[in-house]
Short mmCIF file of C-alpha atoms in Angstrom, two decimals:
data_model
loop_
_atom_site.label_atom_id
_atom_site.label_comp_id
_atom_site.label_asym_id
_atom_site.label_seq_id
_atom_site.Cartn_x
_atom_site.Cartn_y
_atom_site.Cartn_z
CA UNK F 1 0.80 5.24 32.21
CA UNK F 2 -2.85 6.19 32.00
CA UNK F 3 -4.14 9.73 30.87
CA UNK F 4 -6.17 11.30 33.56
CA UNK F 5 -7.93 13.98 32.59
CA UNK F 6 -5.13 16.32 30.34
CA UNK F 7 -2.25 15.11 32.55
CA UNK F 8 -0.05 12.37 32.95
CA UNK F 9 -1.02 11.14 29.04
CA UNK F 10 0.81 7.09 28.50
CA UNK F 11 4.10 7.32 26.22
CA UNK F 12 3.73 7.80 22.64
CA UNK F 13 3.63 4.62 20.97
CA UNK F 14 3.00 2.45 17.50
CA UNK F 15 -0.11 0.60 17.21
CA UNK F 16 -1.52 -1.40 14.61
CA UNK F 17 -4.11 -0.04 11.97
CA UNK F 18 -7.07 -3.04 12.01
CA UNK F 19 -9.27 -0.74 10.23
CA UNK F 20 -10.04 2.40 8.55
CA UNK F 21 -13.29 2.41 10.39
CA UNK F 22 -14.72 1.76 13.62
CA UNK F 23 -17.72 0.35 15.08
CA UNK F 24 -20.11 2.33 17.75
CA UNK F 25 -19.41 0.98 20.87
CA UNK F 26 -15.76 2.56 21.76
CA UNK F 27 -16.43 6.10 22.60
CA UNK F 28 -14.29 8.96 22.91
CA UNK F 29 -14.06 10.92 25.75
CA UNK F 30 -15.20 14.28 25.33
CA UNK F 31 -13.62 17.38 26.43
CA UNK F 32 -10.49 15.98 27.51
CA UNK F 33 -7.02 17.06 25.40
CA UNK F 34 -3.80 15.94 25.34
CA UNK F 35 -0.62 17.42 24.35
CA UNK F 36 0.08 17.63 20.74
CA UNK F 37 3.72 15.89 20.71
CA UNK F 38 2.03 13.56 22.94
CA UNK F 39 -0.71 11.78 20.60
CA UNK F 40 0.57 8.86 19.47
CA UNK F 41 0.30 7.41 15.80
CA UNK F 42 0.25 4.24 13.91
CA UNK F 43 1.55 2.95 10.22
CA UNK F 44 -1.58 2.51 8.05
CA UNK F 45 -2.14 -0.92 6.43
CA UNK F 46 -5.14 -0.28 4.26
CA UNK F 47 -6.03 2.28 2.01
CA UNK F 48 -8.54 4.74 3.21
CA UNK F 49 -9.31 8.55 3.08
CA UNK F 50 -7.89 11.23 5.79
CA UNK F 51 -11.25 12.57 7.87
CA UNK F 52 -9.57 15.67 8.17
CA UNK F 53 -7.98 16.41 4.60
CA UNK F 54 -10.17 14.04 2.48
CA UNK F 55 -6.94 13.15 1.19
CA UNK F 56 -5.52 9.60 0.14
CA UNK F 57 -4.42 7.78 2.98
CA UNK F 58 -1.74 5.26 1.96
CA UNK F 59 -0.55 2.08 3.21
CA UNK F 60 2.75 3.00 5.42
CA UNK F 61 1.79 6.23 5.84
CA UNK F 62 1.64 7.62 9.91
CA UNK F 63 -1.89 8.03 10.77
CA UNK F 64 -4.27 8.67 14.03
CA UNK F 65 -7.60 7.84 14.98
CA UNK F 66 -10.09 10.67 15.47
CA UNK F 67 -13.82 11.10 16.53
CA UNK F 68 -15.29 14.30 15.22
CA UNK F 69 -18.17 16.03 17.27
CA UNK F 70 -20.67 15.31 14.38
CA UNK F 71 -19.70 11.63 14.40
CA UNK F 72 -22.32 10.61 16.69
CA UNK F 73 -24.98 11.93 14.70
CA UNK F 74 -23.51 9.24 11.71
CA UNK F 75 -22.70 6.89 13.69
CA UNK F 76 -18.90 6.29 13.20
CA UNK F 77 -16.72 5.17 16.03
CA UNK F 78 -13.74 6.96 14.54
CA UNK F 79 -11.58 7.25 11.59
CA UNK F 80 -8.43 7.78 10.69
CA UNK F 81 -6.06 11.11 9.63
CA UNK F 82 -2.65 11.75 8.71
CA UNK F 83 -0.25 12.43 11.63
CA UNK F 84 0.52 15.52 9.98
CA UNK F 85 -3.35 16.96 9.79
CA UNK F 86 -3.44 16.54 13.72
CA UNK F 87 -2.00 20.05 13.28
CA UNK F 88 -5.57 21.48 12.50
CA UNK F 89 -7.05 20.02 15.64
CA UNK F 90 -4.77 22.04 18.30
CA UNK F 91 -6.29 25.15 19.98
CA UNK F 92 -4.12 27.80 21.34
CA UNK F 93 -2.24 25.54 23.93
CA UNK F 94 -1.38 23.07 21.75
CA UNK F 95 -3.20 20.00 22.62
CA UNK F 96 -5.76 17.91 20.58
CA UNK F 97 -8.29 15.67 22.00
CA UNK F 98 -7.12 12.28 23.17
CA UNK F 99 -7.70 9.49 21.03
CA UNK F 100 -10.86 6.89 20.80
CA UNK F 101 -10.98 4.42 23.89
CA UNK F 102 -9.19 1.08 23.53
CA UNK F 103 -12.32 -1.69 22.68
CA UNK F 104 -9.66 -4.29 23.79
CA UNK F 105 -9.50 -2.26 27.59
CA UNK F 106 -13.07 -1.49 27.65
CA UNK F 107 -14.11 -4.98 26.99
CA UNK F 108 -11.29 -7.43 28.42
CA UNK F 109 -10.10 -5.28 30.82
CA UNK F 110 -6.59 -5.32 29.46
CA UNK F 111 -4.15 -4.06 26.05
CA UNK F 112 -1.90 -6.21 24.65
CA UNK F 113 -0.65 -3.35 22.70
CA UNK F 114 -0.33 -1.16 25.62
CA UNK F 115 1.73 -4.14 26.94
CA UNK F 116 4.19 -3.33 24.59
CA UNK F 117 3.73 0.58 24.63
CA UNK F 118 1.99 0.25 21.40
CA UNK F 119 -0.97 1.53 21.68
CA UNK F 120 -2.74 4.76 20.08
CA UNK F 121 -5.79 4.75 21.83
CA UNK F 122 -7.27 6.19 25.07
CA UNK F 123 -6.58 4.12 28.33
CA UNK F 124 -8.49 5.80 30.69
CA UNK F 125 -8.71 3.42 34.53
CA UNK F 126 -12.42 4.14 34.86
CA UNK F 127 -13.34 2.63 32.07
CA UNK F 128 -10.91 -1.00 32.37
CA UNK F 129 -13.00 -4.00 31.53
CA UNK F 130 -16.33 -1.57 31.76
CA UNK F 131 -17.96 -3.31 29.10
CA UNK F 132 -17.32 -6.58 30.11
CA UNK F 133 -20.74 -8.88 30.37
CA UNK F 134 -18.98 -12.32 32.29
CA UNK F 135 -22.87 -12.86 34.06
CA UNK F 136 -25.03 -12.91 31.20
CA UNK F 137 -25.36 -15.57 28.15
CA UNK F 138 -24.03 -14.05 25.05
CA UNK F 139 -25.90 -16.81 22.60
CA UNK F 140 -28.55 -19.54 23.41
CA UNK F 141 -28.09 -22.73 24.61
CA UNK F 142 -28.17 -24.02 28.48
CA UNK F 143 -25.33 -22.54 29.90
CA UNK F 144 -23.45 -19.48 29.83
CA UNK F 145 -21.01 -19.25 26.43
CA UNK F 146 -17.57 -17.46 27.12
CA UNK F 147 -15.08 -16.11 24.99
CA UNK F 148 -12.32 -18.52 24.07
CA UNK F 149 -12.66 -19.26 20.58
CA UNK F 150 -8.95 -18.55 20.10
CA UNK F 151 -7.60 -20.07 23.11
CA UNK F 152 -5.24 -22.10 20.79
CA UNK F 153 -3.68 -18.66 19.48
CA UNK F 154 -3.39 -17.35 22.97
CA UNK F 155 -1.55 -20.60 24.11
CA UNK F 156 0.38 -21.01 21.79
CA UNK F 157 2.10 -17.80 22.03
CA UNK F 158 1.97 -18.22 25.69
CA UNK F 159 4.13 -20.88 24.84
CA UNK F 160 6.80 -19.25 22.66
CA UNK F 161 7.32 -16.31 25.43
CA UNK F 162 7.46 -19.00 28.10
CA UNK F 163 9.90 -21.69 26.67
CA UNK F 164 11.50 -19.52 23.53
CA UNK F 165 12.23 -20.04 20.39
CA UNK F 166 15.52 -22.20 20.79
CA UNK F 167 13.79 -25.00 22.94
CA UNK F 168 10.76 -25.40 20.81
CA UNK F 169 12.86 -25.61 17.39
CA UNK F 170 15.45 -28.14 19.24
CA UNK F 171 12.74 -31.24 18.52
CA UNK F 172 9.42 -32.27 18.33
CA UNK F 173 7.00 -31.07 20.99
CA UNK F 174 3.95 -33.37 21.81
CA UNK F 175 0.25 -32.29 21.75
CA UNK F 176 -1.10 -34.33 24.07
CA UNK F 177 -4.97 -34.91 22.97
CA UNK F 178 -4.95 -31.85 20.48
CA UNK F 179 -8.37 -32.53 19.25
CA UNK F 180 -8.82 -30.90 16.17
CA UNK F 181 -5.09 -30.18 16.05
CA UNK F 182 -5.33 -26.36 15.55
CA UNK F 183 -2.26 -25.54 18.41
CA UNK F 184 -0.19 -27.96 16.54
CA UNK F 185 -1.14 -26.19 13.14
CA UNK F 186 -0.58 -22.76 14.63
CA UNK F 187 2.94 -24.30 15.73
CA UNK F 188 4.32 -25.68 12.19
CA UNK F 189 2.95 -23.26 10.04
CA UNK F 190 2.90 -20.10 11.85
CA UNK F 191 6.49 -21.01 14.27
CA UNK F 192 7.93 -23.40 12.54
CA UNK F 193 7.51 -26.15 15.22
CA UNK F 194 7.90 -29.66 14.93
CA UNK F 195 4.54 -30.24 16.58
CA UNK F 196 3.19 -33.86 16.57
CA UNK F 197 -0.68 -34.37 18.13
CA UNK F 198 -0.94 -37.78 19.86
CA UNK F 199 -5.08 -37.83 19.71
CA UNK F 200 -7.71 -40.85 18.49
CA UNK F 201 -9.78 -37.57 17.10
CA UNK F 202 -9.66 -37.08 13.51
CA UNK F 203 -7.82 -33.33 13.00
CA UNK F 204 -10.16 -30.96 11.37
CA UNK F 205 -7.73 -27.81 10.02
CA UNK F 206 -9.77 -26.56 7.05
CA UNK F 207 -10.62 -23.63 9.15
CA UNK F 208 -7.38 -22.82 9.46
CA UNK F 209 -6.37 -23.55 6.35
CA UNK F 210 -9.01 -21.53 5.10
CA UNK F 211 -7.61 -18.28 6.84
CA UNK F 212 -4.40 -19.21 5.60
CA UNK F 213 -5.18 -19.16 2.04
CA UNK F 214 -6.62 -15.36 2.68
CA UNK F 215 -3.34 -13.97 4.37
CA UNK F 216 -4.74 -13.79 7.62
CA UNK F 217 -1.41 -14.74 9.20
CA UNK F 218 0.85 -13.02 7.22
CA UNK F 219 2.30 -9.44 8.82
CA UNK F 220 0.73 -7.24 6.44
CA UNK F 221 -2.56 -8.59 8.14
CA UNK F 222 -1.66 -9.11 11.97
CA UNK F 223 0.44 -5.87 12.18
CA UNK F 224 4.13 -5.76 13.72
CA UNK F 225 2.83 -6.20 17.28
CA UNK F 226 1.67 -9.98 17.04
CA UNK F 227 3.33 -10.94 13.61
CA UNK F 228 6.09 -11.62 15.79
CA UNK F 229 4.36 -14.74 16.79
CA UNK F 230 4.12 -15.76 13.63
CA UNK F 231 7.84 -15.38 12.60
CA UNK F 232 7.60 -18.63 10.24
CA UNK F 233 4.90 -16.95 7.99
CA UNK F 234 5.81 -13.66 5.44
CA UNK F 235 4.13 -11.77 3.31
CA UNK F 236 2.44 -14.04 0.13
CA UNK F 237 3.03 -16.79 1.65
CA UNK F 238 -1.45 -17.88 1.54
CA UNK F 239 -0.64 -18.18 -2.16
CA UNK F 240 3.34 -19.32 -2.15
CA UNK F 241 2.68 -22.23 -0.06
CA UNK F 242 0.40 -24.26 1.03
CA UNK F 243 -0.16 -24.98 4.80
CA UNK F 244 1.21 -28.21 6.49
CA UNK F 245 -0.95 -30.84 8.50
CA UNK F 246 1.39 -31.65 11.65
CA UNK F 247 1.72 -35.43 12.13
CA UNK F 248 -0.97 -37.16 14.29
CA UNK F 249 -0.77 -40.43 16.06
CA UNK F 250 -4.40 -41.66 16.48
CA UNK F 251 -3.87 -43.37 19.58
CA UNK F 252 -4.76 -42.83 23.51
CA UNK F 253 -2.28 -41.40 24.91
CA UNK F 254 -0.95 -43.28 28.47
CA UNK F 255 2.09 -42.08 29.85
CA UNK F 256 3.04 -45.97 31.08
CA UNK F 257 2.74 -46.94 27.63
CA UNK F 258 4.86 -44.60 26.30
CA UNK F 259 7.39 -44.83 28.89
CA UNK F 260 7.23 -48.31 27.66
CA UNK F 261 7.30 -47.35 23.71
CA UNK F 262 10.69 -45.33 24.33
CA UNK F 263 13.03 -47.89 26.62
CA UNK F 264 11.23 -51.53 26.80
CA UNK F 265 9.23 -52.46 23.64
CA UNK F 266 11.17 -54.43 20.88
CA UNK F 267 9.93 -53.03 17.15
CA UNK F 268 8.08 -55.99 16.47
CA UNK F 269 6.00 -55.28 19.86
CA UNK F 270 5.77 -51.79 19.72
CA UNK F 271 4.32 -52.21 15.81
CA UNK F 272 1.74 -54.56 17.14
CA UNK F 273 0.37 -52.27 19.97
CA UNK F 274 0.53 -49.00 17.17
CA UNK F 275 -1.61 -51.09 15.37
CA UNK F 276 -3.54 -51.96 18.06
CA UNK F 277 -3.98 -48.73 19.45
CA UNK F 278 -4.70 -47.05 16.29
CA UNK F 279 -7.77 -49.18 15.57
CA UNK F 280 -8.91 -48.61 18.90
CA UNK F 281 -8.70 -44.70 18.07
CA UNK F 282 -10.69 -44.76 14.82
CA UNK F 283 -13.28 -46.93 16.61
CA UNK F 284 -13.80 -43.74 18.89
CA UNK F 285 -15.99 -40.39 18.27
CA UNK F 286 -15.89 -37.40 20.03
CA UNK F 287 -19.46 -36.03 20.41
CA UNK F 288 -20.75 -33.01 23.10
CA UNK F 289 -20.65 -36.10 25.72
CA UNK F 290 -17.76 -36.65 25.06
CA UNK F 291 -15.35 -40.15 23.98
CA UNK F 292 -18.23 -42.97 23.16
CA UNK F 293 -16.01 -45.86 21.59
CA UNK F 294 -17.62 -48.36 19.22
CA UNK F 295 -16.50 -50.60 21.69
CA UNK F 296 -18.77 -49.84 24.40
CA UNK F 297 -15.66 -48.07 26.61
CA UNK F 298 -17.81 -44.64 26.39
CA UNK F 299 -16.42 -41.83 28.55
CA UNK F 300 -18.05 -39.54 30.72
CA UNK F 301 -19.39 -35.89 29.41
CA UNK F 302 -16.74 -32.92 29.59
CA UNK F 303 -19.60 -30.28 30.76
CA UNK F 304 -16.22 -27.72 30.84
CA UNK F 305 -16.22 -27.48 27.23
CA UNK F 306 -18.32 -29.83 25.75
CA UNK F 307 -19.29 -27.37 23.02
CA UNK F 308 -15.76 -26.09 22.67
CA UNK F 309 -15.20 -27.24 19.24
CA UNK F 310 -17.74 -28.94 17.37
CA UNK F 311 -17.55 -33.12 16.78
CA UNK F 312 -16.16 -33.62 12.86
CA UNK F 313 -18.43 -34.34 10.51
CA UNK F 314 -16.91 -37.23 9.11
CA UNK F 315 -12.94 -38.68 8.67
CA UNK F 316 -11.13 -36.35 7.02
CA UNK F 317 -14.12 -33.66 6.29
CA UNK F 318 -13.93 -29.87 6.29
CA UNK F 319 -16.06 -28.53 8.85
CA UNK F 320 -15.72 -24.60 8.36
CA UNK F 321 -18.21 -23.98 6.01
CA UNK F 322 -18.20 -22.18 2.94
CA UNK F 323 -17.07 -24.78 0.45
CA UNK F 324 -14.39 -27.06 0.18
CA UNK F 325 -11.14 -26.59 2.60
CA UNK F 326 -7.77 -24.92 0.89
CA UNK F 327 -5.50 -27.49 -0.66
CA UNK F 328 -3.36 -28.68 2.56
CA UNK F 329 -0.30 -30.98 2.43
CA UNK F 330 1.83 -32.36 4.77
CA UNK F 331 2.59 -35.58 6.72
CA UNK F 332 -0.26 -38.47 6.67
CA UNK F 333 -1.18 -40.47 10.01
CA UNK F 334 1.68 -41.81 11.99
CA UNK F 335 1.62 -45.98 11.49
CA UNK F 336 4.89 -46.52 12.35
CA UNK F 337 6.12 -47.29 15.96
CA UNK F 338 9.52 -46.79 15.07
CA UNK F 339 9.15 -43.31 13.99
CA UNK F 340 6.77 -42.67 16.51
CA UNK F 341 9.22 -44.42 19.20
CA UNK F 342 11.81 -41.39 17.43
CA UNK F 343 9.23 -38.51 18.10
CA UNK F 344 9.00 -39.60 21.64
CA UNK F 345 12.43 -40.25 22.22
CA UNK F 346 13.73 -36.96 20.96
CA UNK F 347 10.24 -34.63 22.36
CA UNK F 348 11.56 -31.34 24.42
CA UNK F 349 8.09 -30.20 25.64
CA UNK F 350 4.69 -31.74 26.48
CA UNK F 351 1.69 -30.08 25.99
CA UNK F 352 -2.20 -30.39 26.57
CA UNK F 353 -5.09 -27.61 25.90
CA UNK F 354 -8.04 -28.80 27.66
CA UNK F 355 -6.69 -32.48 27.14
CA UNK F 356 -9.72 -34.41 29.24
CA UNK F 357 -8.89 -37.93 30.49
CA UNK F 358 -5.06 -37.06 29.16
CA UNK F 359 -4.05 -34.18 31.36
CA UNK F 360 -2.73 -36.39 34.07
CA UNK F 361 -0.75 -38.99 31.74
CA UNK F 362 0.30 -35.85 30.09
CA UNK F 363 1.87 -34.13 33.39
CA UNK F 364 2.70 -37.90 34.74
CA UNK F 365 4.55 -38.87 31.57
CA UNK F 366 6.98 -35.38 31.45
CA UNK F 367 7.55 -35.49 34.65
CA UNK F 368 8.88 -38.99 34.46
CA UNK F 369 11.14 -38.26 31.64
CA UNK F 370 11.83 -34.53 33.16
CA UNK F 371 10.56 -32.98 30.23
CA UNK F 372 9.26 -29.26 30.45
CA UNK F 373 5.61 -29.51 30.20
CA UNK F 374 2.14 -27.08 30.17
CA UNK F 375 -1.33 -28.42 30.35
CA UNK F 376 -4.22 -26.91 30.59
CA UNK F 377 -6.85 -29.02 32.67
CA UNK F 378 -10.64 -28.39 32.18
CA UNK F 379 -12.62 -31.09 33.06
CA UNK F 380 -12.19 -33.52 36.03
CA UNK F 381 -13.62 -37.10 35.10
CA UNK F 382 -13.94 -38.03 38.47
CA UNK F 383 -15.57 -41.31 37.92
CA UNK F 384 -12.56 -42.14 35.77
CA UNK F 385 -10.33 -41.29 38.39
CA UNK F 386 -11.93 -42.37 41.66
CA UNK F 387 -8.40 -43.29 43.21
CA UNK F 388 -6.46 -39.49 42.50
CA UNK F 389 -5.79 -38.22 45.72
CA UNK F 390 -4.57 -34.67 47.11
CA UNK F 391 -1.76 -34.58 49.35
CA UNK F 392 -3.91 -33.86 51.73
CA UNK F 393 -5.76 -37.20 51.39
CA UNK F 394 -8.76 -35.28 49.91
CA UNK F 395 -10.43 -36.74 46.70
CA UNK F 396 -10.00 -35.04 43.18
CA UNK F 397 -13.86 -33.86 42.42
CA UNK F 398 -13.11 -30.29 41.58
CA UNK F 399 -11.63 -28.17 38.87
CA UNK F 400 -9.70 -27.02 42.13
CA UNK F 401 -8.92 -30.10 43.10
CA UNK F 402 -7.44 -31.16 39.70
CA UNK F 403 -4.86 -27.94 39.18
CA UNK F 404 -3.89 -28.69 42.91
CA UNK F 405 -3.18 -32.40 42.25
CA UNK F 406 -1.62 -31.69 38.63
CA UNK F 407 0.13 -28.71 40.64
CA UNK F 408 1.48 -31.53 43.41
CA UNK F 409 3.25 -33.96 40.68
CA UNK F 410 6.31 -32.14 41.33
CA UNK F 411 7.68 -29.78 43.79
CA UNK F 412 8.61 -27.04 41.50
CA UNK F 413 5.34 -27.11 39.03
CA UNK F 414 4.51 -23.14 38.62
CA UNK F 415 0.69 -21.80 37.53
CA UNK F 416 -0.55 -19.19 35.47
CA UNK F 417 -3.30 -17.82 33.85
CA UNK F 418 -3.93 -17.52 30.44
CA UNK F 419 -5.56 -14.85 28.27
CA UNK F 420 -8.98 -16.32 27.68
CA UNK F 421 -12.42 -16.84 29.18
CA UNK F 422 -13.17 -19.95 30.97
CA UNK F 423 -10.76 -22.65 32.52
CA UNK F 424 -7.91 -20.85 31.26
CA UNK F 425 -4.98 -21.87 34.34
CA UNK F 426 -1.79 -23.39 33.00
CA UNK F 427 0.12 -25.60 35.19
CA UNK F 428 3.86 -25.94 33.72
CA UNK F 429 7.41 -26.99 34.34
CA UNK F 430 10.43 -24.99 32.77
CA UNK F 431 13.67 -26.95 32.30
CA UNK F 432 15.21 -25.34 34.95
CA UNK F 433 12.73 -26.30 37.17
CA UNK F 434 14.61 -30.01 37.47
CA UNK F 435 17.79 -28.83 38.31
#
């Protein structure tokens, strides 16, 4: 579907308008044309002016992106016109010059508007993923940083295309060792989810709920290619509503225990070990080397992501920045077993995003109940694990090693990779996959 040269042009399509202005890194490419029925247009979603009219661009209104030749001298990227104005640009064969390159292909090496034919920018194969920089530090610090700030966004709707919207509203789903709890967020407020994080970890959502309050989720904002995602969340709703905290269980999570918790305990023994449990959790911190319990039961560091997220600054605190976090409400912590022993009992998918020590009791504990699952592994905690074994009779000391045992649990487990920098390989079950 690429455009080489001023032939074979992709399909006319609908993108979404992020900006009326661009940056200077996503060049045009000069000379080439493209037919004038051919250029594809987008619905505005900001006010602006037309670069070729001057007149009043509108919200809703069909608009393209355009470089003019004196544009380099300024220093724009681009900037938007009416559909109609492209008129003005065609020379006696009727083409105009092809849009702006795509930033997203230039940089990731992929579209996910062009995915879904939605695209109005230029696509050329010489430049995919040109501007990528995957060798090189992008900030300080001792190793290299990489881009997956919004992992949790990127799983998450990984999620919804994989298991659908019928299986994920059918009961709660279980974040196994969320952390800060922003994939659970992302699943009540933004999908409507019944998403409950079983974590020691404080959550720490003000970030979220910060962007929340601003609109940033609503579809005027995200645009009708991913506000589809978000198909819990309309227009207003930053100032209609507030956002909802999912339920959190501060507790380890250990698939015997909770295998235990849903068919042995009696309520008076499964209250005591909550309790239990739950002190244990707020005894423990997360800092960059990773679980250190008051106790002395300190875990190894997670050098995959130990600067991932940064460690709360205190119970409860807002650590965005910028003032006090958005009024949130929602559920408090979970301190019942018998609700908790209800959450379990009725969960339709396990989940884990970089889960450390959990992402085999994860796996371990859906595949015992033959629950549809997804976990993400990063780091390997060998020393933790010195009796994990391959089929092969090889030790578990790799990242490697740890998708291919997680991958072994079952027969059918599947693998895929995910749209982010770093350890970004899902292994998953599908319900089918037990039949």
């Amino acid at each position: 579907r690429q455009m080489a040269a001023a032939a074979d042009p992709p399909p006319a399509g609908v993108a979404s308008l992020g900006s009326m202005e661009g940056g200077q890194d996503d060049a045009a490419s000069p000379g080439l044309r493209i037919a004038r029925h051919l250029l594809p247009t987008t619905v505005a979603r900001r006010e602006g002016s037309c670069l070729i009219c001057d007149g009043a661009i509108q919200m809703e209104d069909r608009v393209f992106p355009h470089l003019r030749v004196d544009d380099a001298v300024t220093g724009w990227r681009y900037r938007w016109a009416h559909a109609e104005c492209a008129d003005r640009l065609c020379d006696d064969s009727n083409t105009v010059p092809v849009p702006p390159t795509c930033r997203h292909w230039l940089r990731r090496g992929h579209c996910p508007m062009l995915d879904a034919e939605m695209c109005a920018f230029w696509h050329p194969p010489e430049a995919q993923g040109a501007a990528k920089d995957s060798g090189k530090r992008r900030w300080g610090g001792r190793r290299r940083q990489v881009r997956n700030q919004y992992r949790h966004t990127s799983f998450r709707i990984w999620l919804v295309k994989q298991y659908g919207l019928d299986l994920m509203l059918s009961g709660p789903v279980l974040d196994v060792a969320g952390g800060h709890g922003w994939i659970s967020w992302e699943l009540v407020n933004c999908v409507g989810v019944n998403a409950v994080i079983v974590d020691p970890r404080p959550m720490e959502t003000g970030p979220l709920a910060k962007k929340w309050a601003k609109g940033l989720y609503e579809p005027w904002r995200t645009g009708p290619v991913f506000s589809r995602w978000n198909p819990a969340v309309q227009n207003g709703d930053g100032r209609a509503r507030p956002c909802v905290n999912p339920p959190h269980a501060r507790i380890f999570f250990n698939a015997e225990s909770f295998v235990r918790l849903s068919h042995e305990l009696s309520a008076d023994a499964a209250q005591v070990w909550l309790a239990k449990e739950t002190t244990r959790g707020h005894n423990t911190r997360w800092t960059i080397k990773g679980l250190q319990s008051d106790a002395g039961d300190d875990h190894e560091e997670c050098a995959g992501h130990a600067d991932d997220e940064p460690p709360a600054k205190e119970e409860g605190g807002y650590n965005g920045g910028g003032g006090e976090a958005p009024a949130v409400r929602g559920p408090t912590e979970i301190d019942d077993a018998n609700a908790l022993r209800d959450i379990v009992g009725q969960t339709k998918l396990v989940i884990g995003m970089h889960p450390d020590q959990a992402a085999g009791e994860a796996a371990q504990f859906a595949v015992a109940q033959k629950l549809p699952w997804a976990v993400v592994p990063c780091c390997v905690y060998r020393k933790d694990f010195p009796n994990r074994r391959l089929h092969s009779g090889a030790t578990v000391s790799t990242y490697q090693d740890l998708v291919g045992w997680l991958s072994e649990l079952h027969p059918n487990t599947r693998r895929e990779t995910l749209d982010f920098e770093g350890r970004n390989t899902v292994v998953y079950m599908l319900p089918s996959d037990y039949e």
